């Protein structure tokens, strides 16, 4: 059957030309030093958008195609770039919530002390399963936190052994978002014993035994919310699980928003690990304001014509900061890591690559 001309088939779904997703946004007006409340309409039929100032009854941007704006970016709390204007999505219309965020949940995932060479593979697996990573941090668990994490098996004879294991090395905590995320993450993990886990699950792929079984998943919404608050929360202005950065003999690697959106975080972790020259000593996901991005890139101001675009891109989504160190402390980590990164422009690299 032919699709009518006013319909468009994408992602195995047919969209009407007039179908739209509506979001409430905030935009900082530098001239007036105020926050403007705006309405953003996104039309999946042709990837176009419209921006309206409802209070003034003014159409700030008529419907126009914007290939760089993807449906995946339209999440509450995200910042989107609309022709160099940064809009913070604060809410959405009820109909949009039903269509896009029905059954969407957050859950807590913990990558247990495993070889660093597995971190990239596990993160790639998570992103390929359709989860969005919205918070991420590495850390070292204390026994009190570990006891809280495994309170559901209190009294089990294995508990002291499990506590000793999860507190024995570095872990990575993540907040994962997706449809039915709590149940889906546990399904992706597989049975606690890797020998009994379904083929293709994380524990079947990378688990060693019932103790060293790769990762942890929560059982309920209350459990997930509690673990997220414990791992990522603050107490008296200090993080409950301290950041691991040492700021010594290291360099900073920032994974930019586009790489996160494209699902390349795991590949970057793997590239660093497989090089054999470097290891990641600290990890944290964060957002930056435009002013902070401008300060971060200040050295390029007046030097690179794309300076403004670079700043806007850094501020328009989540970033991941990595503290990277050399396995050989006698090497200059900054210079060596720039070699593995290659030229700033990938096109330049491709023009010189002979492989």
CSV table of N, CA and C in Angstrom, one decimal, residues 106-267:
chain,number,residue,atom,x,y,z
A,106,UNK,N,13.7,5.6,35.3
A,106,UNK,CA,15.1,5.7,35.6
A,106,UNK,C,15.5,4.5,36.5
A,107,UNK,N,16.7,4.0,36.3
A,107,UNK,CA,17.2,3.0,37.2
A,107,UNK,C,18.7,3.2,37.5
A,108,UNK,N,19.1,2.6,38.5
A,108,UNK,CA,20.5,2.7,38.9
A,108,UNK,C,21.3,1.4,38.5
A,109,UNK,N,22.4,1.6,37.8
A,109,UNK,CA,23.2,0.4,37.4
A,109,UNK,C,24.6,0.6,38.0
A,110,UNK,N,25.2,-0.4,38.5
A,110,UNK,CA,26.5,-0.4,39.0
A,110,UNK,C,27.4,-1.4,38.3
A,111,UNK,N,28.5,-0.9,37.7
A,111,UNK,CA,29.5,-1.8,37.1
A,111,UNK,C,30.4,-2.2,38.2
A,112,UNK,N,30.5,-3.4,38.6
A,112,UNK,CA,31.3,-3.9,39.7
A,112,UNK,C,32.8,-3.8,39.4
A,113,UNK,N,33.7,-4.1,40.4
A,113,UNK,CA,35.1,-4.1,40.1
A,113,UNK,C,35.5,-5.2,39.0
A,114,UNK,N,35.6,-4.8,37.8
A,114,UNK,CA,36.0,-5.6,36.7
A,114,UNK,C,37.2,-5.1,36.0
A,115,UNK,N,37.9,-5.8,35.2
A,115,UNK,CA,39.0,-5.2,34.5
A,115,UNK,C,38.6,-4.0,33.7
A,116,UNK,N,39.5,-3.0,33.6
A,116,UNK,CA,39.1,-1.7,32.9
A,116,UNK,C,38.9,-2.0,31.4
A,117,UNK,N,39.5,-3.1,30.9
A,117,UNK,CA,39.3,-3.4,29.5
A,117,UNK,C,37.8,-3.8,29.2
A,118,UNK,N,37.0,-4.1,30.2
A,118,UNK,CA,35.6,-4.4,30.0
A,118,UNK,C,34.7,-3.2,30.0
A,119,UNK,N,35.2,-2.1,30.6
A,119,UNK,CA,34.3,-1.0,30.8
A,119,UNK,C,33.7,-0.5,29.5
A,120,UNK,N,34.5,-0.4,28.5
A,120,UNK,CA,34.0,0.1,27.2
A,120,UNK,C,33.0,-0.8,26.6
A,121,UNK,N,33.2,-2.1,26.7
A,121,UNK,CA,32.3,-3.2,26.1
A,121,UNK,C,31.0,-3.1,26.8
A,122,UNK,N,31.0,-3.0,28.2
A,122,UNK,CA,29.8,-2.9,28.9
A,122,UNK,C,29.0,-1.7,28.6
A,123,UNK,N,29.6,-0.5,28.5
A,123,UNK,CA,28.9,0.7,28.2
A,123,UNK,C,28.3,0.7,26.8
A,124,UNK,N,29.1,0.1,25.8
A,124,UNK,CA,28.5,-0.1,24.5
A,124,UNK,C,27.3,-1.0,24.5
A,125,UNK,N,27.3,-2.0,25.2
A,125,UNK,CA,26.2,-3.0,25.3
A,125,UNK,C,25.0,-2.2,25.9
A,126,UNK,N,25.2,-1.4,26.9
A,126,UNK,CA,24.1,-0.7,27.5
A,126,UNK,C,23.4,0.3,26.5
A,127,UNK,N,24.3,1.0,25.8
A,127,UNK,CA,23.7,2.0,24.8
A,127,UNK,C,23.1,1.4,23.6
A,128,UNK,N,23.6,0.2,23.2
A,128,UNK,CA,23.0,-0.5,22.1
A,128,UNK,C,21.6,-1.1,22.5
A,129,UNK,N,21.4,-1.3,23.7
A,129,UNK,CA,20.1,-1.8,24.2
A,129,UNK,C,19.1,-0.7,24.3
A,130,UNK,N,19.4,0.5,24.0
A,130,UNK,CA,18.5,1.6,23.9
A,130,UNK,C,18.4,2.5,25.2
A,131,UNK,N,19.2,2.2,26.2
A,131,UNK,CA,19.2,3.0,27.4
A,131,UNK,C,20.0,4.3,27.1
A,132,UNK,N,19.5,5.4,27.8
A,132,UNK,CA,20.2,6.7,27.8
A,132,UNK,C,20.9,6.8,29.1
A,133,UNK,N,22.2,7.2,29.0
A,133,UNK,CA,22.9,7.4,30.3
A,133,UNK,C,22.8,8.9,30.6
A,134,UNK,N,22.2,9.2,31.7
A,134,UNK,CA,22.0,10.6,32.1
A,134,UNK,C,22.9,11.0,33.3
A,135,UNK,N,23.4,10.1,34.0
A,135,UNK,CA,24.4,10.4,35.0
A,135,UNK,C,25.4,9.2,35.1
A,136,UNK,N,26.7,9.6,35.3
A,136,UNK,CA,27.7,8.6,35.3
A,136,UNK,C,28.9,9.1,36.2
A,137,UNK,N,29.5,8.2,37.0
A,137,UNK,CA,30.6,8.6,37.8
A,137,UNK,C,31.3,7.3,38.3
A,138,UNK,N,32.6,7.3,38.4
A,138,UNK,CA,33.3,6.2,39.0
A,138,UNK,C,33.5,6.5,40.5
A,139,UNK,N,33.8,5.5,41.3
A,139,UNK,CA,34.0,5.8,42.7
A,139,UNK,C,34.4,4.5,43.4
A,140,UNK,N,34.7,4.6,44.7
A,140,UNK,CA,35.0,3.5,45.6
A,140,UNK,C,34.0,3.4,46.7
A,141,UNK,N,33.4,2.3,46.8
A,141,UNK,CA,32.3,2.1,47.8
A,141,UNK,C,32.8,1.8,49.2
A,142,UNK,N,32.2,2.5,50.2
A,142,UNK,CA,32.4,2.1,51.5
A,142,UNK,C,31.5,0.9,51.9
A,143,UNK,N,31.8,0.3,53.0
A,143,UNK,CA,31.0,-0.9,53.5
A,143,UNK,C,29.6,-0.5,53.8
A,144,UNK,N,29.3,0.7,54.3
A,144,UNK,CA,28.0,1.1,54.7
A,144,UNK,C,27.1,1.2,53.4
A,145,UNK,N,27.7,1.9,52.3
A,145,UNK,CA,26.9,2.0,51.1
A,145,UNK,C,26.7,0.6,50.5
A,146,UNK,N,27.7,-0.3,50.5
A,146,UNK,CA,27.5,-1.6,50.0
A,146,UNK,C,26.5,-2.4,50.7
A,147,UNK,N,26.4,-2.2,52.0
A,147,UNK,CA,25.4,-2.9,52.8
A,147,UNK,C,24.0,-2.4,52.4
A,148,UNK,N,23.9,-1.1,52.1
A,148,UNK,CA,22.6,-0.6,51.7
A,148,UNK,C,22.2,-1.1,50.3
A,149,UNK,N,23.2,-1.2,49.4
A,149,UNK,CA,23.0,-1.7,48.1
A,149,UNK,C,22.5,-3.1,48.1
A,150,UNK,N,22.9,-3.9,49.0
A,150,UNK,CA,22.5,-5.4,49.1
A,150,UNK,C,21.6,-5.7,50.3
A,151,UNK,N,20.9,-4.7,50.7
A,151,UNK,CA,20.0,-4.9,51.9
A,151,UNK,C,18.9,-5.9,51.6
A,152,UNK,N,18.6,-6.1,50.3
A,152,UNK,CA,17.6,-7.1,50.0
A,152,UNK,C,18.0,-8.6,50.3
A,153,UNK,N,19.3,-8.8,50.5
A,153,UNK,CA,19.7,-10.2,50.8
A,153,UNK,C,20.3,-10.2,52.2
A,154,UNK,N,19.9,-9.3,53.1
A,154,UNK,CA,20.4,-9.3,54.5
A,154,UNK,C,20.1,-10.7,55.1
A,155,UNK,N,21.1,-11.2,55.8
A,155,UNK,CA,21.0,-12.5,56.4
A,155,UNK,C,21.6,-13.6,55.5
A,156,UNK,N,21.8,-13.3,54.3
A,156,UNK,CA,22.4,-14.3,53.4
A,156,UNK,C,23.8,-14.6,53.8
A,157,UNK,N,24.2,-15.9,53.8
A,157,UNK,CA,25.6,-16.2,54.2
A,157,UNK,C,26.6,-15.7,53.2
A,158,UNK,N,26.2,-15.4,52.0
A,158,UNK,CA,27.2,-14.8,51.0
A,158,UNK,C,27.4,-13.3,51.1
A,159,UNK,N,26.6,-12.7,51.9
A,159,UNK,CA,26.6,-11.2,52.0
A,159,UNK,C,28.0,-10.7,52.3
A,160,UNK,N,28.7,-11.1,53.4
A,160,UNK,CA,30.0,-10.6,53.7
A,160,UNK,C,31.0,-10.7,52.5
A,161,UNK,N,30.9,-11.8,51.8
A,161,UNK,CA,31.8,-12.0,50.7
A,161,UNK,C,31.5,-11.0,49.6
A,162,UNK,N,30.2,-10.8,49.3
A,162,UNK,CA,29.8,-9.9,48.3
A,162,UNK,C,30.2,-8.5,48.6
A,163,UNK,N,30.1,-8.1,49.9
A,163,UNK,CA,30.5,-6.7,50.4
A,163,UNK,C,32.0,-6.5,50.2
A,164,UNK,N,32.7,-7.5,50.6
A,164,UNK,CA,34.2,-7.5,50.4
A,164,UNK,C,34.6,-7.2,48.9
A,165,UNK,N,33.8,-7.9,48.0
A,165,UNK,CA,34.2,-7.8,46.6
A,165,UNK,C,33.8,-6.4,46.0
A,166,UNK,N,32.6,-5.9,46.3
A,166,UNK,CA,32.2,-4.7,45.7
A,166,UNK,C,32.9,-3.5,46.3
A,167,UNK,N,33.5,-3.7,47.5
A,167,UNK,CA,34.3,-2.6,48.0
A,167,UNK,C,35.8,-2.8,47.8
A,168,UNK,N,36.2,-3.8,47.0
A,168,UNK,CA,37.6,-4.1,46.8
A,168,UNK,C,38.3,-3.3,45.7
A,169,UNK,N,37.5,-2.6,44.9
A,169,UNK,CA,38.1,-1.9,43.8
A,169,UNK,C,37.1,-0.8,43.3
A,170,UNK,N,37.5,-0.2,42.1
A,170,UNK,CA,36.7,0.9,41.6
A,170,UNK,C,35.4,0.4,40.9
A,171,UNK,N,34.3,1.1,41.0
A,171,UNK,CA,33.1,0.8,40.4
A,171,UNK,C,32.6,2.0,39.6
A,172,UNK,N,31.7,1.8,38.7
A,172,UNK,CA,31.1,2.9,37.9
A,172,UNK,C,29.6,2.8,38.1
A,173,UNK,N,29.0,4.0,38.6
A,173,UNK,CA,27.6,4.1,38.8
A,173,UNK,C,27.0,4.8,37.6
A,174,UNK,N,25.8,4.4,37.2
A,174,UNK,CA,25.1,5.0,36.1
A,174,UNK,C,23.6,5.2,36.4
A,175,UNK,N,23.1,6.3,35.9
A,175,UNK,CA,21.6,6.4,35.9
A,175,UNK,C,21.2,6.1,34.4
A,176,UNK,N,20.4,5.1,34.3
A,176,UNK,CA,19.9,4.7,33.0
A,176,UNK,C,18.4,5.0,32.8
A,177,UNK,N,18.0,5.6,31.7
A,177,UNK,CA,16.7,5.9,31.4
A,177,UNK,C,16.2,5.2,30.1
A,178,UNK,N,15.0,4.7,30.2
A,178,UNK,CA,14.4,4.0,29.1
A,178,UNK,C,13.0,3.5,29.4
A,179,UNK,N,12.3,3.0,28.5
A,179,UNK,CA,11.0,2.3,28.7
A,179,UNK,C,11.2,1.1,29.7
A,180,UNK,N,10.4,1.1,30.8
A,180,UNK,CA,10.5,0.0,31.8
A,180,UNK,C,11.9,-0.3,32.1
A,181,UNK,N,12.7,0.7,32.4
A,181,UNK,CA,14.2,0.6,32.6
A,181,UNK,C,14.6,-0.4,33.7
A,182,UNK,N,13.8,-0.4,34.8
A,182,UNK,CA,14.2,-1.2,35.9
A,182,UNK,C,14.2,-2.7,35.5
A,183,UNK,N,13.0,-3.1,34.9
A,183,UNK,CA,12.9,-4.5,34.5
A,183,UNK,C,13.8,-4.9,33.3
A,184,UNK,N,13.9,-3.9,32.4
A,184,UNK,CA,14.8,-4.1,31.2
A,184,UNK,C,16.2,-4.3,31.5
A,185,UNK,N,16.7,-3.5,32.5
A,185,UNK,CA,18.1,-3.6,32.9
A,185,UNK,C,18.4,-4.9,33.6
A,186,UNK,N,17.5,-5.4,34.4
A,186,UNK,CA,17.6,-6.7,35.0
A,186,UNK,C,17.6,-7.8,34.0
A,187,UNK,N,16.8,-7.6,33.0
A,187,UNK,CA,16.7,-8.6,31.9
A,187,UNK,C,18.0,-8.7,31.1
A,188,UNK,N,18.6,-7.5,30.9
A,188,UNK,CA,19.9,-7.4,30.2
A,188,UNK,C,21.0,-8.0,31.0
A,189,UNK,N,20.9,-7.9,32.3
A,189,UNK,CA,21.9,-8.5,33.2
A,189,UNK,C,21.9,-10.0,33.1
A,190,UNK,N,20.8,-10.6,33.1
A,190,UNK,CA,20.7,-12.1,33.2
A,190,UNK,C,20.7,-12.6,34.6
A,191,UNK,N,20.7,-13.9,34.7
A,191,UNK,CA,20.6,-14.5,36.1
A,191,UNK,C,21.9,-14.2,36.8
A,192,UNK,N,21.8,-14.2,38.2
A,192,UNK,CA,23.0,-13.9,39.0
A,192,UNK,C,24.1,-14.8,38.7
A,193,UNK,N,23.9,-16.0,38.5
A,193,UNK,CA,25.0,-17.0,38.1
A,193,UNK,C,25.2,-17.0,36.6
A,194,UNK,N,26.3,-16.5,36.1
A,194,UNK,CA,26.6,-16.4,34.7
A,194,UNK,C,26.4,-17.8,34.0
A,195,UNK,N,26.6,-18.9,34.7
A,195,UNK,CA,26.4,-20.2,34.1
A,195,UNK,C,24.9,-20.4,33.7
A,196,UNK,N,24.0,-19.7,34.4
A,196,UNK,CA,22.6,-19.9,34.2
A,196,UNK,C,22.0,-18.8,33.4
A,197,UNK,N,22.8,-17.7,33.1
A,197,UNK,CA,22.3,-16.6,32.4
A,197,UNK,C,22.0,-16.9,31.0
A,198,UNK,N,21.0,-16.2,30.4
A,198,UNK,CA,20.6,-16.4,29.0
A,198,UNK,C,21.7,-15.9,28.1
A,199,UNK,N,22.0,-16.6,27.0
A,199,UNK,CA,23.0,-16.2,26.1
A,199,UNK,C,22.8,-14.8,25.6
A,200,UNK,N,23.8,-14.0,25.5
A,200,UNK,CA,23.7,-12.6,25.0
A,200,UNK,C,23.5,-11.6,26.2
A,201,UNK,N,23.2,-12.1,27.4
A,201,UNK,CA,23.1,-11.1,28.5
A,201,UNK,C,24.5,-10.8,29.0
A,202,UNK,N,24.6,-9.7,29.7
A,202,UNK,CA,25.9,-9.2,30.2
A,202,UNK,C,26.6,-10.2,31.0
A,203,UNK,N,25.9,-10.9,31.9
A,203,UNK,CA,26.6,-11.8,32.8
A,203,UNK,C,27.0,-13.1,32.0
A,204,UNK,N,26.2,-13.4,31.0
A,204,UNK,CA,26.7,-14.6,30.2
A,204,UNK,C,27.9,-14.2,29.4
A,205,UNK,N,28.0,-13.0,29.0
A,205,UNK,CA,29.1,-12.5,28.1
A,205,UNK,C,30.4,-12.3,28.9
A,206,UNK,N,30.2,-11.7,30.1
A,206,UNK,CA,31.5,-11.2,30.8
A,206,UNK,C,31.6,-11.7,32.2
A,207,UNK,N,30.6,-12.4,32.7
A,207,UNK,CA,30.6,-12.8,34.1
A,207,UNK,C,31.5,-14.0,34.3
A,208,UNK,N,32.1,-14.1,35.5
A,208,UNK,CA,33.0,-15.2,35.8
A,208,UNK,C,32.3,-16.2,36.7
A,209,UNK,N,31.6,-15.7,37.7
A,209,UNK,CA,30.9,-16.6,38.7
A,209,UNK,C,29.8,-15.8,39.4
A,210,UNK,N,29.1,-16.4,40.3
A,210,UNK,CA,28.0,-15.7,41.0
A,210,UNK,C,28.4,-14.5,41.7
A,211,UNK,N,29.7,-14.4,42.1
A,211,UNK,CA,30.2,-13.3,42.9
A,211,UNK,C,30.7,-12.2,41.9
A,212,UNK,N,31.5,-12.6,40.9
A,212,UNK,CA,32.1,-11.7,39.9
A,212,UNK,C,31.2,-11.7,38.7
A,213,UNK,N,30.0,-11.1,38.9
A,213,UNK,CA,29.0,-11.2,37.8
A,213,UNK,C,28.7,-9.8,37.1
A,214,UNK,N,29.7,-9.0,37.0
A,214,UNK,CA,29.8,-7.8,36.1
A,214,UNK,C,29.1,-6.6,36.7
A,215,UNK,N,27.8,-6.7,37.0
A,215,UNK,CA,27.0,-5.5,37.3
A,215,UNK,C,25.8,-5.8,38.3
A,216,UNK,N,25.3,-4.7,38.8
A,216,UNK,CA,24.2,-4.8,39.7
A,216,UNK,C,23.0,-4.1,39.2
A,217,UNK,N,21.8,-4.6,39.5
A,217,UNK,CA,20.5,-3.9,39.1
A,217,UNK,C,19.6,-3.8,40.2
A,218,UNK,N,18.7,-2.8,40.2
A,218,UNK,CA,17.7,-2.5,41.3
A,218,UNK,C,16.4,-3.3,41.0
A,219,UNK,N,15.7,-3.6,42.1
A,219,UNK,CA,14.5,-4.4,42.0
A,219,UNK,C,13.2,-3.6,41.9
A,220,UNK,N,13.2,-2.3,42.3
A,220,UNK,CA,12.0,-1.5,42.4
A,220,UNK,C,12.3,0.0,42.2
A,221,UNK,N,11.3,0.7,41.9
A,221,UNK,CA,11.4,2.2,41.8
A,221,UNK,C,12.0,2.8,43.1
A,222,UNK,N,11.5,2.4,44.2
A,222,UNK,CA,12.0,2.9,45.5
A,222,UNK,C,13.5,2.6,45.7
A,223,UNK,N,13.8,1.3,45.3
A,223,UNK,CA,15.2,0.9,45.4
A,223,UNK,C,16.1,1.7,44.5
A,224,UNK,N,15.7,1.9,43.2
A,224,UNK,CA,16.5,2.7,42.3
A,224,UNK,C,16.6,4.1,42.7
A,225,UNK,N,15.6,4.8,43.2
A,225,UNK,CA,15.6,6.2,43.6
A,225,UNK,C,16.6,6.3,44.8
A,226,UNK,N,16.5,5.4,45.7
A,226,UNK,CA,17.4,5.4,46.9
A,226,UNK,C,18.9,5.3,46.5
A,227,UNK,N,19.2,4.3,45.6
A,227,UNK,CA,20.5,4.1,45.2
A,227,UNK,C,21.1,5.3,44.4
A,228,UNK,N,20.2,5.9,43.6
A,228,UNK,CA,20.7,7.1,42.8
A,228,UNK,C,21.0,8.2,43.7
A,229,UNK,N,20.2,8.4,44.7
A,229,UNK,CA,20.4,9.5,45.7
A,229,UNK,C,21.7,9.2,46.5
A,230,UNK,N,21.9,8.0,46.9
A,230,UNK,CA,23.1,7.6,47.6
A,230,UNK,C,24.4,7.8,46.8
A,231,UNK,N,24.4,7.3,45.5
A,231,UNK,CA,25.6,7.4,44.7
A,231,UNK,C,25.9,8.7,44.2
A,232,UNK,N,24.8,9.4,43.7
A,232,UNK,CA,25.1,10.7,43.1
A,232,UNK,C,24.7,11.9,44.0
A,233,UNK,N,24.1,11.7,45.1
A,233,UNK,CA,23.7,12.8,46.0
A,233,UNK,C,24.8,13.4,46.7
A,234,UNK,N,24.4,14.5,47.4
A,234,UNK,CA,25.4,15.3,48.2
A,234,UNK,C,24.9,15.4,49.7
A,235,UNK,N,25.8,15.5,50.6
A,235,UNK,CA,25.5,15.7,52.0
A,235,UNK,C,26.4,16.8,52.5
A,236,UNK,N,25.8,17.9,53.0
A,236,UNK,CA,26.6,19.0,53.6
A,236,UNK,C,27.5,19.6,52.5
A,237,UNK,N,27.0,19.6,51.3
A,237,UNK,CA,27.8,20.2,50.2
A,237,UNK,C,28.9,19.3,49.6
A,238,UNK,N,29.0,18.1,50.1
A,238,UNK,CA,30.0,17.1,49.6
A,238,UNK,C,29.4,15.9,49.0
A,239,UNK,N,29.9,15.4,47.9
A,239,UNK,CA,29.3,14.1,47.3
A,239,UNK,C,29.5,13.0,48.3
A,240,UNK,N,28.4,12.2,48.4
A,240,UNK,CA,28.4,11.0,49.3
A,240,UNK,C,29.5,10.0,48.8
A,241,UNK,N,29.6,9.8,47.5
A,241,UNK,CA,30.6,9.0,46.9
A,241,UNK,C,31.6,10.0,46.2
A,242,UNK,N,32.8,10.2,46.8
A,242,UNK,CA,33.7,11.2,46.3
A,242,UNK,C,34.1,11.0,44.9
A,243,UNK,N,34.4,12.1,44.2
A,243,UNK,CA,35.0,12.0,42.8
A,243,UNK,C,36.4,11.5,43.0
A,244,UNK,N,36.9,10.8,42.0
A,244,UNK,CA,38.2,10.1,42.1
A,244,UNK,C,39.3,10.9,41.4
A,245,UNK,N,39.1,12.0,40.9
A,245,UNK,CA,40.1,12.8,40.2
A,245,UNK,C,41.2,13.2,41.2
A,246,UNK,N,42.5,13.1,40.7
A,246,UNK,CA,43.6,13.4,41.6
A,246,UNK,C,44.3,14.7,41.1
A,247,UNK,N,44.0,15.1,39.8
A,247,UNK,CA,44.6,16.3,39.2
A,247,UNK,C,46.1,16.3,39.2
A,248,UNK,N,46.7,15.1,39.1
A,248,UNK,CA,48.1,15.0,39.2
A,248,UNK,C,48.6,14.1,38.1
A,249,UNK,N,49.7,14.5,37.3
A,249,UNK,CA,50.2,13.7,36.2
A,249,UNK,C,49.2,13.1,35.3
A,250,UNK,N,48.3,14.0,34.8
A,250,UNK,CA,47.2,13.5,34.0
A,250,UNK,C,46.8,14.5,32.9
A,251,UNK,N,45.8,14.1,32.1
A,251,UNK,CA,45.3,15.0,31.2
A,251,UNK,C,43.7,14.9,31.2
A,252,UNK,N,43.0,15.8,30.6
A,252,UNK,CA,41.6,15.8,30.6
A,252,UNK,C,41.1,15.4,29.3
A,253,UNK,N,40.2,14.5,29.2
A,253,UNK,CA,39.5,14.1,27.9
A,253,UNK,C,38.0,14.4,28.1
A,254,UNK,N,37.5,15.2,27.2
A,254,UNK,CA,36.0,15.5,27.3
A,254,UNK,C,35.3,14.8,26.1
A,255,UNK,N,34.4,13.9,26.5
A,255,UNK,CA,33.6,13.2,25.4
A,255,UNK,C,32.4,14.2,25.2
A,256,UNK,N,32.3,14.7,24.0
A,256,UNK,CA,31.4,15.7,23.6
A,256,UNK,C,29.9,15.2,23.4
A,257,UNK,N,28.9,16.1,23.5
A,257,UNK,CA,27.5,15.6,23.4
A,257,UNK,C,27.2,14.8,22.2
A,258,UNK,N,27.8,15.1,21.0
A,258,UNK,CA,27.4,14.3,19.8
A,258,UNK,C,27.9,12.9,19.9
A,259,UNK,N,29.1,12.7,20.5
A,259,UNK,CA,29.6,11.3,20.7
A,259,UNK,C,28.7,10.5,21.6
A,260,UNK,N,28.2,11.1,22.7
A,260,UNK,CA,27.3,10.5,23.6
A,260,UNK,C,26.0,10.1,22.9
A,261,UNK,N,25.4,11.1,22.2
A,261,UNK,CA,24.2,10.8,21.4
A,261,UNK,C,24.3,9.7,20.4
A,262,UNK,N,25.5,9.6,19.8
A,262,UNK,CA,25.7,8.6,18.7
A,262,UNK,C,26.1,7.3,19.3
A,263,UNK,N,26.2,7.2,20.6
A,263,UNK,CA,26.5,5.9,21.3
A,263,UNK,C,27.9,5.5,21.2
A,264,UNK,N,28.8,6.4,21.1
A,264,UNK,CA,30.3,6.1,21.0
A,264,UNK,C,31.1,6.2,22.3
A,265,UNK,N,30.4,6.3,23.4
A,265,UNK,CA,31.1,6.4,24.7
A,265,UNK,C,32.0,5.1,24.9
A,266,UNK,N,31.3,4.0,24.8
A,266,UNK,CA,32.1,2.7,25.0
A,266,UNK,C,33.3,2.5,24.1
A,267,UNK,N,33.1,2.9,22.8
A,267,UNK,CA,34.2,2.8,21.9
A,267,UNK,C,35.4,3.7,22.3
